[in-house]
XYZ file of C-alpha atoms in Angstrom:
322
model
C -6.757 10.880 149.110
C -5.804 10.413 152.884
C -3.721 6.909 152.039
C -0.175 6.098 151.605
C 0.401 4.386 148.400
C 3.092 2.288 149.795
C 2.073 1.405 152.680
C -1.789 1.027 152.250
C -2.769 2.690 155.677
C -3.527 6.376 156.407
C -0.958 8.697 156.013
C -0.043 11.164 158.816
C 1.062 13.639 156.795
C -1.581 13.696 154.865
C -4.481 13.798 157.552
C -2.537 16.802 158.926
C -2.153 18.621 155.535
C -5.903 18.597 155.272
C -6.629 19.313 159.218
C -8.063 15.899 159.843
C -7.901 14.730 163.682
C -7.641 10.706 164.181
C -9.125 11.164 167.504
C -12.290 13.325 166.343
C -13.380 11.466 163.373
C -13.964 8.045 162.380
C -11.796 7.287 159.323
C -12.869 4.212 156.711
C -11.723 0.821 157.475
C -9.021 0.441 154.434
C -9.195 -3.004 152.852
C -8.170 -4.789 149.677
C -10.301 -5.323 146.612
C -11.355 -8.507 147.043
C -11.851 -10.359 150.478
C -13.968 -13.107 151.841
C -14.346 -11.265 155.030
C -13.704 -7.865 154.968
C -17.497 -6.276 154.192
C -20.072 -8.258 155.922
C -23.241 -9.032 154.061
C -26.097 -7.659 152.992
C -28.781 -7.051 155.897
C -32.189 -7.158 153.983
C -34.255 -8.212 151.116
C -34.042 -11.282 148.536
C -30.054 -11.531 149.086
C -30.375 -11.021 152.820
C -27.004 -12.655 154.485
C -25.093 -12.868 151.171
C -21.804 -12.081 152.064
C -19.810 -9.164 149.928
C -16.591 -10.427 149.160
C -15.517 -7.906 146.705
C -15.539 -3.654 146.133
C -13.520 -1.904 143.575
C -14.374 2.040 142.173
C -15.621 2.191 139.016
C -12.451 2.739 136.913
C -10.531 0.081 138.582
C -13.693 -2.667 137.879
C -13.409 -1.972 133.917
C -9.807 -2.613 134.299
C -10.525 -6.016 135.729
C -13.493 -6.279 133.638
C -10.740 -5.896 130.808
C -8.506 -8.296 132.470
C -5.973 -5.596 132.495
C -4.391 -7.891 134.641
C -0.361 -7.086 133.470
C 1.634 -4.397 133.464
C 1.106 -2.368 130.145
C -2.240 -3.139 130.096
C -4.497 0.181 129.529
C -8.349 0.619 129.740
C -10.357 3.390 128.769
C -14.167 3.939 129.465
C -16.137 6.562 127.634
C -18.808 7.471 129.402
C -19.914 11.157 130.407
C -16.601 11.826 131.195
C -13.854 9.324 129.960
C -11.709 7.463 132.492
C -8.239 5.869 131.605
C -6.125 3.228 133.438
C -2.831 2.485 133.003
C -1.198 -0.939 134.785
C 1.906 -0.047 135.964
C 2.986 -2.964 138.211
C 3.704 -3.790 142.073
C 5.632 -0.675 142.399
C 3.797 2.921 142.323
C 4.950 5.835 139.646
C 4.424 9.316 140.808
C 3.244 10.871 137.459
C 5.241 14.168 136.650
C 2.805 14.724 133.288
C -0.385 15.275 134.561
C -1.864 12.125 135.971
C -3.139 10.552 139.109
C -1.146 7.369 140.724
C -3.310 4.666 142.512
C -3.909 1.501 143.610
C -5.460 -0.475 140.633
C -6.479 -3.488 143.008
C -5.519 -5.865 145.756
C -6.898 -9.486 145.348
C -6.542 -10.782 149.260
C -4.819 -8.801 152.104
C -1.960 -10.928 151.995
C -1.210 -9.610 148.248
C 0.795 -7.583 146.806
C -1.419 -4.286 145.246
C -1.132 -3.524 141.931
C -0.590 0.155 141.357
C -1.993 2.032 138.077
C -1.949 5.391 136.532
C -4.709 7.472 135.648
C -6.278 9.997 133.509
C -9.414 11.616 133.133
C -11.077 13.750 130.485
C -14.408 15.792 131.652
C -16.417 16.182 128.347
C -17.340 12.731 126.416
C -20.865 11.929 126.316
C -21.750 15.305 127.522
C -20.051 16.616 124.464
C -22.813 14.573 122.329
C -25.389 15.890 124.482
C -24.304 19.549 124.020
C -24.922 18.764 120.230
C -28.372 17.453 120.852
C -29.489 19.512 123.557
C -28.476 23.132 123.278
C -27.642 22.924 119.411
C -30.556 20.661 117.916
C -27.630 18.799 115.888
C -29.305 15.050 116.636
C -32.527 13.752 118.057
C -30.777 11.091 119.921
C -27.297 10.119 120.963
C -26.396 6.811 119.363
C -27.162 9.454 115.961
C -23.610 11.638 116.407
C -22.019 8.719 114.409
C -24.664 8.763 111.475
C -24.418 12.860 111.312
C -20.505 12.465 111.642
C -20.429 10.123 108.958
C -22.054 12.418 106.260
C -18.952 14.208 105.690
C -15.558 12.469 105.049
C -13.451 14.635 107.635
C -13.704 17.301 109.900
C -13.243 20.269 107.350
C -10.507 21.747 109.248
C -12.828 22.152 112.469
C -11.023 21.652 115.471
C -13.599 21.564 118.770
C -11.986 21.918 122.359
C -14.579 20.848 124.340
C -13.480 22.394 127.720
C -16.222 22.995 129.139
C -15.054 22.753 132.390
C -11.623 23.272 131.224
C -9.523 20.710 130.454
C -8.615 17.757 132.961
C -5.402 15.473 132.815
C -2.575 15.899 131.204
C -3.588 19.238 130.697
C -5.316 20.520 133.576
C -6.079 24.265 132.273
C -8.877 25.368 134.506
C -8.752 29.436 132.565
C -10.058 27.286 129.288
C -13.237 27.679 127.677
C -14.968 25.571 124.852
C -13.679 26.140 121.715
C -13.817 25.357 117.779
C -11.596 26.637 115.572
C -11.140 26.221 111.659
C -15.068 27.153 110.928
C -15.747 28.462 107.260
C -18.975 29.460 105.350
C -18.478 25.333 103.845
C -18.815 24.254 107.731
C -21.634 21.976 108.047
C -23.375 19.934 111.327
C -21.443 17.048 109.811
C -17.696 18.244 110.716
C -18.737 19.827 114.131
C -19.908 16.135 114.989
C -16.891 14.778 113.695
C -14.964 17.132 115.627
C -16.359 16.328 119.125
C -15.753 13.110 118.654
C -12.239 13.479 117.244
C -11.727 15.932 120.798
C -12.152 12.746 123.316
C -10.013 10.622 120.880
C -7.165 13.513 121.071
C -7.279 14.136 124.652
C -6.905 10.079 124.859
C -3.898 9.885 123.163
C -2.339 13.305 125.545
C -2.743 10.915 128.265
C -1.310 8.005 126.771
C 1.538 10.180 125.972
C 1.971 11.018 129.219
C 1.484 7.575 131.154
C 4.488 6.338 128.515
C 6.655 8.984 129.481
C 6.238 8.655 133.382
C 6.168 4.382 132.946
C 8.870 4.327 130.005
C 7.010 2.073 128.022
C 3.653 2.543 125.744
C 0.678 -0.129 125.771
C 0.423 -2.520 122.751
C -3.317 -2.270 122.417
C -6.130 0.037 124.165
C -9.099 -1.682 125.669
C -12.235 -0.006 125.343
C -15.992 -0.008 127.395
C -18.717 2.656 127.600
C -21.532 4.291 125.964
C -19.365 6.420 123.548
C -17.158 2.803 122.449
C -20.394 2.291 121.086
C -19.636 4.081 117.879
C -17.322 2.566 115.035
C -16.624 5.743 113.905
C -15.211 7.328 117.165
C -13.217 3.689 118.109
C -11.472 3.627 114.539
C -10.246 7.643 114.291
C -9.018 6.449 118.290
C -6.811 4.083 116.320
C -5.918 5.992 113.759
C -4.892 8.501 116.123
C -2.974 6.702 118.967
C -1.328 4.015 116.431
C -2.409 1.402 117.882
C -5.337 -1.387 118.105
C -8.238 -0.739 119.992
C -10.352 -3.867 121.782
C -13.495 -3.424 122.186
C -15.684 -6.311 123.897
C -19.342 -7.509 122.636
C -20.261 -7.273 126.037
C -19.000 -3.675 126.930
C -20.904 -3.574 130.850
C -17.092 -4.172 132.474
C -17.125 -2.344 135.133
C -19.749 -4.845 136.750
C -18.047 -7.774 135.091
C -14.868 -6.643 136.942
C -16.914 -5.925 140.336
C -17.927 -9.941 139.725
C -14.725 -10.519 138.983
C -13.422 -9.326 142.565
C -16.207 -11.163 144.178
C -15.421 -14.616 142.497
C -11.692 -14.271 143.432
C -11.782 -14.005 146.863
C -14.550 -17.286 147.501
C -12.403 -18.868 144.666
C -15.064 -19.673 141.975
C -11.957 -18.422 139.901
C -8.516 -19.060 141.784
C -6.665 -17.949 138.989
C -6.561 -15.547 136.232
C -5.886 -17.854 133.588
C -9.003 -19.642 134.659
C -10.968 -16.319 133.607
C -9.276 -16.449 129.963
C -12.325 -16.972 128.201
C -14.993 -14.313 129.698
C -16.096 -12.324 127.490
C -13.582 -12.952 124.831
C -16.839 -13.757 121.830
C -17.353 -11.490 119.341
C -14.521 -9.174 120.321
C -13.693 -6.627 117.607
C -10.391 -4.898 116.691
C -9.872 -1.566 115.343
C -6.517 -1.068 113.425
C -4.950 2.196 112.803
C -5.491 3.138 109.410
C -3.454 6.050 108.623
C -0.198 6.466 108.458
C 1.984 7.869 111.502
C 2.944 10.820 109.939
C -0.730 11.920 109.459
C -1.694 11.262 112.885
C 0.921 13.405 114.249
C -0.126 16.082 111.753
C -3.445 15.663 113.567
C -2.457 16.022 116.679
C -0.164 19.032 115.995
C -3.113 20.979 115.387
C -5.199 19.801 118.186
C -2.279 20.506 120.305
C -1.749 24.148 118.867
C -6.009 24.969 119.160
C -5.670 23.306 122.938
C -2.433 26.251 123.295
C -5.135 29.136 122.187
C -8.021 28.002 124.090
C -6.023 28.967 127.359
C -6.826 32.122 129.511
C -10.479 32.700 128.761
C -11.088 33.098 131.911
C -9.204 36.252 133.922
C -8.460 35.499 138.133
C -11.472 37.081 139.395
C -14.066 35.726 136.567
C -12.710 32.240 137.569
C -13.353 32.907 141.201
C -17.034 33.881 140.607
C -17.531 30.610 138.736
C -16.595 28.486 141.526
């Protein structure tokens, strides 16, 4: 928050925007990803002097874990929330659609970063939960696909699940949750169907947006996290971005990419083509399989239901939420 993109180092301008004093606090070391000196080691236990040579956040890790490792390259973990990363290149993009521009990672001080952008969505798994917890829909999570699958479509049922309003590209903070298209034929089946359908839609907003600010759109979609889990939820994402989705056997990336970093900089790997084959077995590929033209029709009527979930919140109820 306090950095300078460009030039890697706290930024002035920032630290005064936000009232921060460099002389009365003590402001984070900043260092690259991956660096066979820049942490220390650990100080106790079984591992006690075992040097850490790498750190990357969470989404950044998955995107290594991916081997996101060229520009184009996008990653998307569905968790409780669902994080996506964009590779963009050695040269930052200052989104003007909604999303967040950062430093994917750094592999040695001496090189250049690579930038990304990025995207979140708040409801995912906690959708599912809502379903099982406060409705009774399923006894247990990995079930949403099984109920989902009992129907062949959503029956019209559109579900904006902004529970906390809706984050990138959106970012409508007066929206509540939402489901529209509900007749007396409505069953559990289609309101499953339509929570999953909601983090697939919001997915391909943000792709939308990261190809307008980068002027070009990723080939494929990588995929990690609890909710990639599901067959059903990874083919509608195809079907409804157009493109293939990758999804890994092994799906724990995030720590595979930590690894990753680690490796790198006490050159157990000292290149990325040596890292080709990690966790390439047993890989499986979702194609889109409907046309274009009934995607879009999709997404026109998420996109209208997302327009008339706005304002349910007035100024001063908003204020007594926070």
């Amino acid at each position: 928050m306090f950095m300078n993109l460009r030039t890697l180092k706290y930024d002035d301008k920032l630290l005064n925007f936000f009232g921060l004093d460099r002389e009365r606090i003590r402001l984070l070391k900043i260092v690259p990803s991956s660096d066979p000196e820049a942490y220390g080691s650990i100080s106790s236990g079984a591992l006690k002097n075992t040097r850490i040579t790498g750190c990357l956040g969470d989404q950044s890790a998955a995107l290594v874990g991916q081997q996101g490792f060229s520009e184009g390259c996008a990653e998307n973990t569905y968790g409780t929330g669902c994080f996506l990363l964009y590779n963009i290149g050695e040269q930052p993009v200052i989104s003007k659609h909604g999303l967040l521009a950062t430093v994917a990672y750094q592999f040695g001080k001496n090189a250049k970063p690579v930038y990304a952008l990025e995207g979140s969505i708040a409801v995912v798994g906690s959708g599912v939960k809502f379903l099982m917890n406060n409705l009774g829909f399923i006894s247990h999570s990995h079930k949403i696909s099984e109920l989902a699958t009992t129907v062949p479509d959503n029956g019209g049922c559109i579900f904006v699940t902004a529970f906390s309003g809706l984050f990138a590209p959106y970012w409508i903070d007066d929206a509540k949750g939402t489901i529209f298209g509900i007749t007396q034929h409505t069953e559990r089946g289609h309101i499953a169907r339509a929570t999953l359908e909601a983090t697939c839609f919001q997915t391909k907003a943000i792709l939308d947006a990261m190809e307008k600010d980068s002027g070009h759109a990723p080939a494929e979609l990588a995929v990690d996290g609890g909710m990639s889990n599901s067959d059903l939820c990874m083919q509608t994402q195809s079907n409804i971005i157009g493109i293939p989705v990758d999804r890994p056997a092994m799906r724990e990336t995030t720590s595979l990419g930590a690894a990753i970093a680690a490796g790198l900089a006490i050159d157990i790997w000292s290149h990325f083509d040596e890292l080709k084959e990690i966790n390439q077995k047993d890989r499986k590929i979702f194609e889109p399989a409907i046309s274009k033209k009934e995607s879009a029709k999709m997404f026109k009527q998420w996109s209208r239901a997302v327009e008339m979930c706005r304002g349910w919140l007035d100024e001063e109820e908003a204020i007594e939420e926070e």
